[in-house]
mmCIF file of C-alpha atoms in Angstrom:
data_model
loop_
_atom_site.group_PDB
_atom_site.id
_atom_site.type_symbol
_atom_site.label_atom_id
_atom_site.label_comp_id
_atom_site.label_asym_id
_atom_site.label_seq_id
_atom_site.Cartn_x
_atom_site.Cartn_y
_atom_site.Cartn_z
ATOM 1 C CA UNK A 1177 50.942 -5.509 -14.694
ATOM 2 C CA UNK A 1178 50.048 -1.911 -13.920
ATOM 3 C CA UNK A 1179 46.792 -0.482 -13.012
ATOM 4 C CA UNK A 1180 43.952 -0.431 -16.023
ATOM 5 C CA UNK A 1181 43.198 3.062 -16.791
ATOM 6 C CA UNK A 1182 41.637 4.490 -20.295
ATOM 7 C CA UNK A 1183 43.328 6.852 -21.929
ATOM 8 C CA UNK A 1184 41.870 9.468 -25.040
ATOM 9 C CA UNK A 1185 44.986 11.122 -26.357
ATOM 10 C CA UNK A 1186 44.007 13.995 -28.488
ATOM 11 C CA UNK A 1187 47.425 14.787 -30.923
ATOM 12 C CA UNK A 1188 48.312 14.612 -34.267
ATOM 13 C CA UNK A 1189 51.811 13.555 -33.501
ATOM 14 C CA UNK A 1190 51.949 9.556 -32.968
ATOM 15 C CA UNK A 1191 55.260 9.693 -31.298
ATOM 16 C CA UNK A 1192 54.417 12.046 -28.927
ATOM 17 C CA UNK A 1193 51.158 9.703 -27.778
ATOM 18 C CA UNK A 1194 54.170 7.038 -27.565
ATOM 19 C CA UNK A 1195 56.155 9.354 -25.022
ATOM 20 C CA UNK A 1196 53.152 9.678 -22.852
ATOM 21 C CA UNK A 1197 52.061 6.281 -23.028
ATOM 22 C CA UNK A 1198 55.828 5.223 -22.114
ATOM 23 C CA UNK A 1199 55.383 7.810 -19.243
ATOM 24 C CA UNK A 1200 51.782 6.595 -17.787
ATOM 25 C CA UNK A 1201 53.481 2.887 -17.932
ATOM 26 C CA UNK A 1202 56.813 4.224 -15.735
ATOM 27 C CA UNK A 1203 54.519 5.800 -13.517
ATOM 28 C CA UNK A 1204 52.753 2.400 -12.753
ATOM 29 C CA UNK A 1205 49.616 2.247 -15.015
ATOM 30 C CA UNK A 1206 48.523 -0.040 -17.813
ATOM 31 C CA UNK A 1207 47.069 2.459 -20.644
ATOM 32 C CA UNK A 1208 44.115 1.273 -22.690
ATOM 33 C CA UNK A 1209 44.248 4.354 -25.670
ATOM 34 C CA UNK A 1210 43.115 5.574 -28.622
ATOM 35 C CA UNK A 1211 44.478 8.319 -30.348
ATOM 36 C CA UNK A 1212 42.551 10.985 -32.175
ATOM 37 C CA UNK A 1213 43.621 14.184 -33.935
ATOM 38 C CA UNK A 1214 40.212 15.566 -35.344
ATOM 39 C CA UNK A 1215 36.809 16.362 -34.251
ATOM 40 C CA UNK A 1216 35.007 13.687 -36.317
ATOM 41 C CA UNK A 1217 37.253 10.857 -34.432
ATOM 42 C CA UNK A 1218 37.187 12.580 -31.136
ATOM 43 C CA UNK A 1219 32.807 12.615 -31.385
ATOM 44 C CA UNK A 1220 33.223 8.702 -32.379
ATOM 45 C CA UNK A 1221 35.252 7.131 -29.159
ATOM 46 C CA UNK A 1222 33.519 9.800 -26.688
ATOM 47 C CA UNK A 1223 30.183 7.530 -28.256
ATOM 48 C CA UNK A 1224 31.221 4.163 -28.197
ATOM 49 C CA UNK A 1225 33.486 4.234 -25.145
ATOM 50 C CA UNK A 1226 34.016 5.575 -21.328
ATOM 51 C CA UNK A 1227 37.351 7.166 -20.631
ATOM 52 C CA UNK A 1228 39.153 7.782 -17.205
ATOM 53 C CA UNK A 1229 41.339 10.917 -18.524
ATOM 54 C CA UNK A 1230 41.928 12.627 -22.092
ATOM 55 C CA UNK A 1231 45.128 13.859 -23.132
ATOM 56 C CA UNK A 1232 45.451 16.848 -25.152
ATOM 57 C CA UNK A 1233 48.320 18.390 -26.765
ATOM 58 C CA UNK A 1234 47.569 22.032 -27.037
ATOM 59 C CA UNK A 1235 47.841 22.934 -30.892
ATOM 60 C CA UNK A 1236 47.461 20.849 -33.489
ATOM 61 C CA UNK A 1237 46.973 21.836 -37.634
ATOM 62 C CA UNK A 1238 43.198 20.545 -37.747
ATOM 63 C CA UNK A 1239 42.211 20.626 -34.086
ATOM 64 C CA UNK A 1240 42.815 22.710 -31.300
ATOM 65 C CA UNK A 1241 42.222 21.942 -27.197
ATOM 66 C CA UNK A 1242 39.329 24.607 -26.868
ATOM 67 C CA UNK A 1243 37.177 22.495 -29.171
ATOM 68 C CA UNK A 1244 38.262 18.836 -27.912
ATOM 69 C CA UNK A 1245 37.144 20.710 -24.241
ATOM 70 C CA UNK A 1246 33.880 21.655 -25.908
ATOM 71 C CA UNK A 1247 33.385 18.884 -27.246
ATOM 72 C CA UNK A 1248 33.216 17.113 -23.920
ATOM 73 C CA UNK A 1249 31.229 19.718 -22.360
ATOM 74 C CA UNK A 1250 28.352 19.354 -25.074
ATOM 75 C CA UNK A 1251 28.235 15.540 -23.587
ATOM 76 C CA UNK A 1252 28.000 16.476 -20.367
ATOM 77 C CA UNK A 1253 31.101 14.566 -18.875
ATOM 78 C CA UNK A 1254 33.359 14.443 -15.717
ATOM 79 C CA UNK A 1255 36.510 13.225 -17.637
ATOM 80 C CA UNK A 1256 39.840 15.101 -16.185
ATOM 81 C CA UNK A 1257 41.633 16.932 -19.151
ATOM 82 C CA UNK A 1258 45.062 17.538 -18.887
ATOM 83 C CA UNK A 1259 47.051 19.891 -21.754
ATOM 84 C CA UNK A 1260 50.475 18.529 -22.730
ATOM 85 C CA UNK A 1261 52.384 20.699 -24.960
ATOM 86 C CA UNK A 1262 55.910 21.613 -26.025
ATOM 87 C CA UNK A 1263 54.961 25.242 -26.474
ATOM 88 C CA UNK A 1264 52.524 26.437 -23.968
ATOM 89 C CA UNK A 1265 53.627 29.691 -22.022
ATOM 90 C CA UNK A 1266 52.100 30.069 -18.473
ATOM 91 C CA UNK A 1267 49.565 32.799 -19.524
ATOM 92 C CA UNK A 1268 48.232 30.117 -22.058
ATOM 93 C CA UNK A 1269 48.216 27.449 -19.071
ATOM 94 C CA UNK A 1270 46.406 29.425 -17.412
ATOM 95 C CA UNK A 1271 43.505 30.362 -19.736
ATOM 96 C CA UNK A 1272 43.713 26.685 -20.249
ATOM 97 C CA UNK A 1273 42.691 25.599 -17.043
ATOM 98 C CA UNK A 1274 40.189 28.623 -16.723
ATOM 99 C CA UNK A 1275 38.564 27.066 -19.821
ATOM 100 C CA UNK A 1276 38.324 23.652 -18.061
ATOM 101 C CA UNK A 1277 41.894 21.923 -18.366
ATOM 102 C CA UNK A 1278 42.206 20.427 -15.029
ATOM 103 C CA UNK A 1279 45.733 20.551 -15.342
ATOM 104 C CA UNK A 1280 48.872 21.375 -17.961
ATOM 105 C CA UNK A 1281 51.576 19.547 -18.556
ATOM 106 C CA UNK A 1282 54.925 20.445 -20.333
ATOM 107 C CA UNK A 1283 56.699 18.176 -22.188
ATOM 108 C CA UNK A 1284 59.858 19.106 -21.254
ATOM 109 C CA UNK A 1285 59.193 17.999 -17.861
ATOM 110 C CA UNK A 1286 56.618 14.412 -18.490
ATOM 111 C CA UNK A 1287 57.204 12.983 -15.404
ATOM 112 C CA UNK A 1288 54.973 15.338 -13.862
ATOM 113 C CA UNK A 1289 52.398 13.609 -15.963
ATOM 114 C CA UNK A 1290 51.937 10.618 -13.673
ATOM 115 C CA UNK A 1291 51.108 12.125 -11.061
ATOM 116 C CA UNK A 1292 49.137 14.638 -12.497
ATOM 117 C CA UNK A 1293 47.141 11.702 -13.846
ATOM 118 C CA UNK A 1294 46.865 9.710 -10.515
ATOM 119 C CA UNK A 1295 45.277 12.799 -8.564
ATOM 120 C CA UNK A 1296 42.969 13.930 -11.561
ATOM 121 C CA UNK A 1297 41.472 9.998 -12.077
ATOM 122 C CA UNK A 1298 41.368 9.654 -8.044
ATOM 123 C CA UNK A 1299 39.218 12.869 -7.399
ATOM 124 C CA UNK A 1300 36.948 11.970 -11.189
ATOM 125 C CA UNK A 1301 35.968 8.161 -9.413
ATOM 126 C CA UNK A 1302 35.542 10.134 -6.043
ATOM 127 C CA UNK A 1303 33.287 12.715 -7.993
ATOM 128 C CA UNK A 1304 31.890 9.538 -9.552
ATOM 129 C CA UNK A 1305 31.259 7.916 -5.967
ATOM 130 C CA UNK A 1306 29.315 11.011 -4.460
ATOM 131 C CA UNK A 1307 27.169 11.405 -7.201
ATOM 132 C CA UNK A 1308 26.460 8.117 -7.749
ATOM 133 C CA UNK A 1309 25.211 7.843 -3.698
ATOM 134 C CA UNK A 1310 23.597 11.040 -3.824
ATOM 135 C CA UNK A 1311 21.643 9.588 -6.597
ATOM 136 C CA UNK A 1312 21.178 6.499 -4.852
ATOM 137 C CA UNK A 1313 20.407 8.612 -1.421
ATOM 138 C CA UNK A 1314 17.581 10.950 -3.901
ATOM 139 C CA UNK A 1315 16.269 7.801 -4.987
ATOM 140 C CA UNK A 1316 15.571 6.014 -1.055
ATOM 141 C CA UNK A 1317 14.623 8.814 0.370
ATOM 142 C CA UNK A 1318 11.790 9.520 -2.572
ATOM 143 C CA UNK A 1319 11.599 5.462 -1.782
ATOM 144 C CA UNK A 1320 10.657 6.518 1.776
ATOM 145 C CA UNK A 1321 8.578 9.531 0.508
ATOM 146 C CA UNK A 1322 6.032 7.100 -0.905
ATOM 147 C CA UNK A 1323 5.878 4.492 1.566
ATOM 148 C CA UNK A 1324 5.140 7.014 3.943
ATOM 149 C CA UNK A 1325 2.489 8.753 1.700
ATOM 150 C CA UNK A 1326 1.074 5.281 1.215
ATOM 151 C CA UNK A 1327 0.871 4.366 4.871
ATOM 152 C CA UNK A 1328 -2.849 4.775 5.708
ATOM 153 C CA UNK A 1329 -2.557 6.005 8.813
ATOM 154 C CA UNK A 1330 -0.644 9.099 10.440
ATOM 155 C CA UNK A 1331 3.037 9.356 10.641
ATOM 156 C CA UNK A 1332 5.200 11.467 12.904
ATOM 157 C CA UNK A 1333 8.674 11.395 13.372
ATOM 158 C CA UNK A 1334 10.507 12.936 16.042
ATOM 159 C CA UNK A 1335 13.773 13.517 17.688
ATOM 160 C CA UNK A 1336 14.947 12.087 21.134
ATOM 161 C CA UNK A 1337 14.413 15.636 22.433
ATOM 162 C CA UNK A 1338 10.842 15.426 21.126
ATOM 163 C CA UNK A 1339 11.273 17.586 18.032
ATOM 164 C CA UNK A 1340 9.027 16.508 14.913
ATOM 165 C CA UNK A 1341 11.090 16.053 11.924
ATOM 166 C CA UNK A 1342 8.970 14.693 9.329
ATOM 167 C CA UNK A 1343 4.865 13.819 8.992
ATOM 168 C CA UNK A 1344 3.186 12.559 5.888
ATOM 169 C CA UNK A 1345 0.286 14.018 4.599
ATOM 170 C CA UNK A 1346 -2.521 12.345 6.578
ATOM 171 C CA UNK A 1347 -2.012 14.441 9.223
ATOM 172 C CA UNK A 1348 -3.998 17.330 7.969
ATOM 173 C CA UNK A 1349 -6.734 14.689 7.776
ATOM 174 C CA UNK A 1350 -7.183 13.446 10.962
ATOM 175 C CA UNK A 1351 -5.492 15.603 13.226
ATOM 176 C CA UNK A 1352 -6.417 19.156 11.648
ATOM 177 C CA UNK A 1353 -2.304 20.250 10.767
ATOM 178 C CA UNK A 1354 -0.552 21.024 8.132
ATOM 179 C CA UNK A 1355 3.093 20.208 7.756
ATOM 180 C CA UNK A 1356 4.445 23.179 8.089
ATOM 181 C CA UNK A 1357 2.795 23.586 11.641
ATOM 182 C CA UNK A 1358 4.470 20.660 13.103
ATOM 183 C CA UNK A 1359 7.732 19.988 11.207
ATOM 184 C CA UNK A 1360 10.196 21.689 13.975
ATOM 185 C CA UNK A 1361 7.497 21.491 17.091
ATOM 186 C CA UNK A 1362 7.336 19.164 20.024
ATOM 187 C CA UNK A 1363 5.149 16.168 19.610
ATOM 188 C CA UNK A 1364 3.375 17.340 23.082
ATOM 189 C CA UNK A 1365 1.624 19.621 20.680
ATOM 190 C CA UNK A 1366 -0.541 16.808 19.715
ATOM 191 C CA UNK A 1367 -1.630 15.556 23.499
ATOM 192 C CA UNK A 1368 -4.533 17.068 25.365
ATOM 193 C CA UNK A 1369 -2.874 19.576 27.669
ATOM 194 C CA UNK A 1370 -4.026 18.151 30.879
ATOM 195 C CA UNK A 1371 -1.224 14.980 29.304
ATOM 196 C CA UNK A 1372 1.714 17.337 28.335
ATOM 197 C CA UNK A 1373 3.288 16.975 31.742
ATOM 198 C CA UNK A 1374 3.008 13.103 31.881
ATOM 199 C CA UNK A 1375 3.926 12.751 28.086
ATOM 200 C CA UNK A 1376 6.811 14.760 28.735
ATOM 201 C CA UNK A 1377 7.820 12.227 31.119
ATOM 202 C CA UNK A 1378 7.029 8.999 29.558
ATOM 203 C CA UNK A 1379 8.694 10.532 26.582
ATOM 204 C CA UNK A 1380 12.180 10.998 28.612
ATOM 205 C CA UNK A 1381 11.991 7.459 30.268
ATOM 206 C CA UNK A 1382 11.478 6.266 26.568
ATOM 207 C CA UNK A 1383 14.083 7.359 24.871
ATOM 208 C CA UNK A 1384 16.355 5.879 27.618
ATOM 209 C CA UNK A 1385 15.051 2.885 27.095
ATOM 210 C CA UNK A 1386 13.200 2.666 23.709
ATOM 211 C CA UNK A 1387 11.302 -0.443 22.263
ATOM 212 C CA UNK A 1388 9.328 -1.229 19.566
ATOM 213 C CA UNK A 1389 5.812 -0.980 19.680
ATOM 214 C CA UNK A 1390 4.368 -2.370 16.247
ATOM 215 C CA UNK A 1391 1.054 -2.148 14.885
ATOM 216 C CA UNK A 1392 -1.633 -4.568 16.552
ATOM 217 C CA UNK A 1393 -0.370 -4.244 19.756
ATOM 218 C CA UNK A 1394 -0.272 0.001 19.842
ATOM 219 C CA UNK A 1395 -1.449 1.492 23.129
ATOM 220 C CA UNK A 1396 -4.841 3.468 22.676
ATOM 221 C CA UNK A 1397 -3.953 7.432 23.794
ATOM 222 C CA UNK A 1398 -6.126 10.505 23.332
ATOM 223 C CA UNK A 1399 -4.615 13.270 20.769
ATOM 224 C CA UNK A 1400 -5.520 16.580 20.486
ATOM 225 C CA UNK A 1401 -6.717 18.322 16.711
ATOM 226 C CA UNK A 1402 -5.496 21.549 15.748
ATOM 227 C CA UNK A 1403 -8.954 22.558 16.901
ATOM 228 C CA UNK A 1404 -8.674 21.763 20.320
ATOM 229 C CA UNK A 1405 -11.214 18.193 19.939
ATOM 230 C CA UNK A 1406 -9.788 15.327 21.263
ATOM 231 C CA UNK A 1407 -9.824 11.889 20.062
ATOM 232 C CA UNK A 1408 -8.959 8.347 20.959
ATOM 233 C CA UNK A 1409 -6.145 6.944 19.112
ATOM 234 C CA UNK A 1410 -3.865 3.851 18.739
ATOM 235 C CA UNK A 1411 -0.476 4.738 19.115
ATOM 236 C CA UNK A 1412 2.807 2.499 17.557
ATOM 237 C CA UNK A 1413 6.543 3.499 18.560
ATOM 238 C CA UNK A 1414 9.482 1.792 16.555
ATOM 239 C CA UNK A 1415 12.575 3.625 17.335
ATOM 240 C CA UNK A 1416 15.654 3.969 14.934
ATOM 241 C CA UNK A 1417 19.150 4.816 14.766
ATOM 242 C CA UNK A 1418 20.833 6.840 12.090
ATOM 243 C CA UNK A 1419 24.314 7.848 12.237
ATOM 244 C CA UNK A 1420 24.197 6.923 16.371
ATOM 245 C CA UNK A 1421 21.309 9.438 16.317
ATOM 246 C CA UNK A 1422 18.223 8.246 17.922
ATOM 247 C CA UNK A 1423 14.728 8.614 15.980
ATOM 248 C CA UNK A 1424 11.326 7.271 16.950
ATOM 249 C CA UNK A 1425 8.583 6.846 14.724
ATOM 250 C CA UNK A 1426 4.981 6.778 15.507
ATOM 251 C CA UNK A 1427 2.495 5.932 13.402
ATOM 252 C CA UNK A 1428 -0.840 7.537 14.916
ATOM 253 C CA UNK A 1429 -4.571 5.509 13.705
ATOM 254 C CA UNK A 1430 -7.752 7.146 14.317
ATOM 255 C CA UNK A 1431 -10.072 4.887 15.975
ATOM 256 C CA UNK A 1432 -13.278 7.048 16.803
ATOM 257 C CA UNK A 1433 -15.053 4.950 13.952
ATOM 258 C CA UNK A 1434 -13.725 1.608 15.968
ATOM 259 C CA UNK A 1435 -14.736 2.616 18.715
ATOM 260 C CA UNK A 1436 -18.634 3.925 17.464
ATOM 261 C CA UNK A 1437 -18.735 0.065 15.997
ATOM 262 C CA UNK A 1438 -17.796 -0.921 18.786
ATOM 263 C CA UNK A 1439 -20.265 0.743 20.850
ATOM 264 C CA UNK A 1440 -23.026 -0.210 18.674
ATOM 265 C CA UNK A 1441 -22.135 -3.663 18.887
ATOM 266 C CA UNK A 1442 -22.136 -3.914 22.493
ATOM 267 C CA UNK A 1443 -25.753 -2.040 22.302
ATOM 268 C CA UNK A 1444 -26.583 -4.337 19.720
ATOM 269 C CA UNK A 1445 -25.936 -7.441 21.929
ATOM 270 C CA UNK A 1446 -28.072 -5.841 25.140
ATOM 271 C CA UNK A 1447 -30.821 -5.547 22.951
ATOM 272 C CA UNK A 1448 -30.191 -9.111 21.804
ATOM 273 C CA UNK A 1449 -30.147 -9.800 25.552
ATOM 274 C CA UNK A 1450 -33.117 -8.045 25.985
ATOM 275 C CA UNK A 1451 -34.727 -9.097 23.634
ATOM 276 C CA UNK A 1452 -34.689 -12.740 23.886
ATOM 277 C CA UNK A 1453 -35.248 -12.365 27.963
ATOM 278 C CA UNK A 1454 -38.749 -10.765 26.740
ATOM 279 C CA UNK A 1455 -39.369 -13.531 23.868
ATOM 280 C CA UNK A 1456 -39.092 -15.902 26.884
ATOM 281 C CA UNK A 1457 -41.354 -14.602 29.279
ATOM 282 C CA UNK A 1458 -43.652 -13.832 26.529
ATOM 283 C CA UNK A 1459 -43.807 -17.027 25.605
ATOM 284 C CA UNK A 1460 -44.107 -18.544 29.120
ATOM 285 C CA UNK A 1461 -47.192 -15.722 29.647
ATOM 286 C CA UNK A 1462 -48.802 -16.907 26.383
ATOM 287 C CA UNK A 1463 -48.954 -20.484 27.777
ATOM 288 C CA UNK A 1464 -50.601 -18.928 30.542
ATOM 289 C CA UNK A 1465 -52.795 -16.741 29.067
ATOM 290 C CA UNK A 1466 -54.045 -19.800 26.762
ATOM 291 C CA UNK A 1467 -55.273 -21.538 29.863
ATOM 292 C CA UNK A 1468 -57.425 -18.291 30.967
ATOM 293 C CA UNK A 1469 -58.823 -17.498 27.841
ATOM 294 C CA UNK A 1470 -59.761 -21.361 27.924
ATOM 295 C CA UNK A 1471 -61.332 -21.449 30.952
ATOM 296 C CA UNK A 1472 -63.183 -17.853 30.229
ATOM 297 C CA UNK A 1473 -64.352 -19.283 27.588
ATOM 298 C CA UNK A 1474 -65.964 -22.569 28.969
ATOM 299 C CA UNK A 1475 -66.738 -20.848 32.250
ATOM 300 C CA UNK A 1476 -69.216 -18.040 29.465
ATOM 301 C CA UNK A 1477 -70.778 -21.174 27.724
ATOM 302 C CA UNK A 1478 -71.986 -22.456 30.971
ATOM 303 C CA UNK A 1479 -73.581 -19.893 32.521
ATOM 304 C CA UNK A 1480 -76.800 -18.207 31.603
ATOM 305 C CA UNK A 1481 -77.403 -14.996 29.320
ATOM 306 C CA UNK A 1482 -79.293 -13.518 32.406
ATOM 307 C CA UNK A 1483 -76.558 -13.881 34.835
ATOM 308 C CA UNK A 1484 -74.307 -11.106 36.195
ATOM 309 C CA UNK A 1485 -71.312 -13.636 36.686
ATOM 310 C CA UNK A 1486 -71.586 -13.504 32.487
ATOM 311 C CA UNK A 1487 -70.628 -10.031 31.956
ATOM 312 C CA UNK A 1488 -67.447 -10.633 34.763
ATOM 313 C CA UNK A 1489 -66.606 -13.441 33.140
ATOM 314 C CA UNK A 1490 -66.572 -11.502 29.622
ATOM 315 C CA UNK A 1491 -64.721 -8.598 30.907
ATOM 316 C CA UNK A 1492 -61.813 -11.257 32.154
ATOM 317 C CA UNK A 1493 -62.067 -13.218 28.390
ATOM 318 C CA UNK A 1494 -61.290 -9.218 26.841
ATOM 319 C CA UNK A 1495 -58.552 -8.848 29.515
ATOM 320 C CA UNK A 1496 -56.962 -12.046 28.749
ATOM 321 C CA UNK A 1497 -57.207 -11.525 24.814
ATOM 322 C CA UNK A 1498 -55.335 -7.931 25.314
ATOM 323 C CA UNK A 1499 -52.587 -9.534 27.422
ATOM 324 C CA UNK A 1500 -52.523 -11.936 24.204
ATOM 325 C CA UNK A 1501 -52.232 -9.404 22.258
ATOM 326 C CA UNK A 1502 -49.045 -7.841 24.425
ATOM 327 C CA UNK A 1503 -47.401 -11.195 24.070
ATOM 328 C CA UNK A 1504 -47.543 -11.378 20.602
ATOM 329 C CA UNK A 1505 -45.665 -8.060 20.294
ATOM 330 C CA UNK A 1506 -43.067 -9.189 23.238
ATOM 331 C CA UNK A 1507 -42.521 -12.692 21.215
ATOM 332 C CA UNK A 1508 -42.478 -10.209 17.614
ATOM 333 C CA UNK A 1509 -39.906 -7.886 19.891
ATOM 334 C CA UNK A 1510 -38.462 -11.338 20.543
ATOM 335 C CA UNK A 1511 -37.951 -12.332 17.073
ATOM 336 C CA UNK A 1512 -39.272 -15.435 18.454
ATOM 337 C CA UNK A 1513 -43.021 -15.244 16.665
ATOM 338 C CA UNK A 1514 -44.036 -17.603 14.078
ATOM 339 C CA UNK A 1515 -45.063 -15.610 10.949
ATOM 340 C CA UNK A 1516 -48.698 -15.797 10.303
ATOM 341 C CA UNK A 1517 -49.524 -13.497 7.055
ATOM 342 C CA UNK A 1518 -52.787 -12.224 7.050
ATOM 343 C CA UNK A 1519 -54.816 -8.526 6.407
ATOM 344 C CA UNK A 1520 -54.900 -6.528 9.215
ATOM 345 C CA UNK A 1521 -56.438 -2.956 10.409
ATOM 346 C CA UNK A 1522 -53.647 -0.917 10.447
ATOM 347 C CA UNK A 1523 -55.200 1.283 12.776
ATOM 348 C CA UNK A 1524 -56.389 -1.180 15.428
ATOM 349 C CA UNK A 1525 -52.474 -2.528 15.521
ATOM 350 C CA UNK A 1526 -51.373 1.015 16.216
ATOM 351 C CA UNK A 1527 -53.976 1.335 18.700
ATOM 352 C CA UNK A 1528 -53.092 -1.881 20.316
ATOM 353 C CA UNK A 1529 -49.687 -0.786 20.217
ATOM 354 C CA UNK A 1530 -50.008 2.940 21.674
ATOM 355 C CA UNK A 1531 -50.260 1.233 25.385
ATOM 356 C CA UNK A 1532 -47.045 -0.863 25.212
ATOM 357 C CA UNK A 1533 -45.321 2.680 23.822
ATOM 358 C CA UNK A 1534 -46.470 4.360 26.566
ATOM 359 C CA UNK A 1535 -45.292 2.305 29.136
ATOM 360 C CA UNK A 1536 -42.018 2.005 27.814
ATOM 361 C CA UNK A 1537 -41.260 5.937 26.822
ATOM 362 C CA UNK A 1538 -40.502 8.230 29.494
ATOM 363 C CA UNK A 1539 -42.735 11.139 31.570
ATOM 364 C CA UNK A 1540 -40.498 13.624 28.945
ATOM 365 C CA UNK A 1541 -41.409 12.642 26.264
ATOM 366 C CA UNK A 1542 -44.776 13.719 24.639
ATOM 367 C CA UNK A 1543 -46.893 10.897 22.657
ATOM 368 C CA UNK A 1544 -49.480 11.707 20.027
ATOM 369 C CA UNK A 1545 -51.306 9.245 17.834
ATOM 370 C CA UNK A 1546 -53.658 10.266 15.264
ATOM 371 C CA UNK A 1547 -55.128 7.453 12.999
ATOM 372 C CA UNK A 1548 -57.791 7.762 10.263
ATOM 373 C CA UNK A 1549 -61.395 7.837 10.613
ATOM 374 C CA UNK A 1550 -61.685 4.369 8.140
ATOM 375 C CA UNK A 1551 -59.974 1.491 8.393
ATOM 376 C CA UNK A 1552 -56.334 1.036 7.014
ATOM 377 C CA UNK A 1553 -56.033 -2.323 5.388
#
């Protein structure tokens, strides 16, 4: 059994397609054919079938080569197309293959055919091959395109030398750049000068001895914007190898925001801190104070109207009820008051509250309080 290959023979003469097929079988193949000898025929099997190689005698009564070649060429395919004839000169070969034959065959001398055949179907499946992975390379690397426009953060890769090859778009974003501007530069162009040197460095130790550095465990860097501001960022390696060429991508996440959060938090808990440290000893001077006002208060019923002891002992039960009064805004600072809803002067609480704020805002800093003339319930 020879090898399978699919053969369109375009001639009018059946014993002639016999003498070729005879030939393609001595030669060590196993034609599949159909012959054809108009254009109607040669339109129908170019639909309903692939072929390998097509056949064509030169001249024929109804036909002729130039329109089974344009025929093919309307379709759009890469099927070798090799003349046979008995009458073909070598000018007419050669406007043949200048119209497209890939090759001409006389049929005085057939044996040529086989190999003729072998090379033509050889370099059409190699043809076949490198446009079939070029395809398939257009298709991963728009594959890549997108994953790398739909990676949220930034994305630089770079040579072992340093060299940025490729960023996505998110670069313009955060770090101020346009493509353009980078694609071909050193990735030092992105670390605060004073950095350059020991980037340089790390960079060289690196790519002797890269490793992986996903995401969640990136080390946290400072990059410089086109515009010269620096920010803190997280910084991921994962180094790769194509064709024994050594890559290394870094994927680059802003974390200014992070680290404002951050900040706030940690403010957030002080205050807490604070805050419950002063509900504490405001409680513990309210417990106090209760005992003072208590005693003021028995020590005023006791002692006559006429006495001067009274008007001490008034001054101290005024005291004591303004100290009350500071509590109850430490224990409200606190958050550890018990709600009590009732009408109040809105001016006498600002009042009472102007000599806390004073005592806790600095020398620079000016206070004014104005209030109204009439109460504000």
């Amino acid at each position: 059994m020879g090898e399978p290959v699919r053969v369109l023979i375009v001639d009018d003469s059946e014993d002639d397609a016999q003498l070729v097929l005879c030939e393609l079988r001595y030669a060590g193949y196993d034609p599949q054919h159909v012959r054809v000898d108009g254009a109607d025929a040669l339109r129908a099997v170019l639909d309903q079938s692939a072929w390998d190689i097509v056949i064509c005698d030169y001249s024929m009564p109804r036909f002729s080569m130039q329109e089974a070649m344009e025929l093919l060429r309307l379709r759009g395919l890469d099927v070798p197309f090799i003349v046979v004839s008995g009458q073909i000169g070598e000018e007419t070969a050669v406007a043949a293959m200048k119209a497209g034959a890939n090759d001409y065959v006389m049929k005085g001398n057939l044996p040529r055919l086989g190999p003729a055949v072998r090379r033509e179907v050889r370099e059409a499946r190699a043809r076949q091959d490198r446009l079939l992975a070029n395809r398939a390379l257009r298709e991963s690397e728009e594959q890549f395109r997108e994953l790398l426009e739909a990676e949220p953060d930034v994305v630089v890769i770079a040579d072992a030398a340093g060299k940025i090859m490729l960023v996505n778009s998110h670069v313009e974003a955060v770090l101020g750049y346009s493509r353009e501007e980078l694609v071909g530069r050193p990735v030092e162009l992105l670390v605060p000068e004073s950095s350059r040197d020991a980037h340089r460095a790390h960079r060289g130790a690196y790519g002797e001895r890269p490793q992986a550095r996903p995401m969640g465990v990136g080390a946290e860097l400072t990059a410089r914007r086109k515009d010269g501001r620096e920010l803190p960022v997280e910084v991921s390696l994962r180094p790769h190898t194509v064709n024994g060429v050594l890559f290394v991508t870094a994927v680059i996440r802003d974390v200014s925001e992070r680290r404002r959060l951050e900040a706030q938090f940690r403010h957030a808990q002080k205050m807490e801190a604070v805050g419950r440290l002063a509900g504490g000893m405001a409680h513990d001077f309210n417990n106090l104070l209760t005992a003072i006002l208590g005693f003021a208060e028995l020590s005023i019923e006791r002692t006559p109207p006429e006495s001067p002891t009274g008007v001490y002992l008034e001054e101290v039960r005024k005291a004591a009820e303004r100290a009350a009064s500071l509590t109850r805004q430490l224990l409200a600072f606190g958050r550890r008051q018990v709600l009590e809803p009732r009408v109040l002067d809105v001016n006498t609480v600002v009042r009472d509250l102007e000599r806390l704020l004073r005592r806790l805002i600095g020398e620079d800093v000016e206070f004014l309080m104005r209030v109204g003339p009439a109460p504000a319930m």
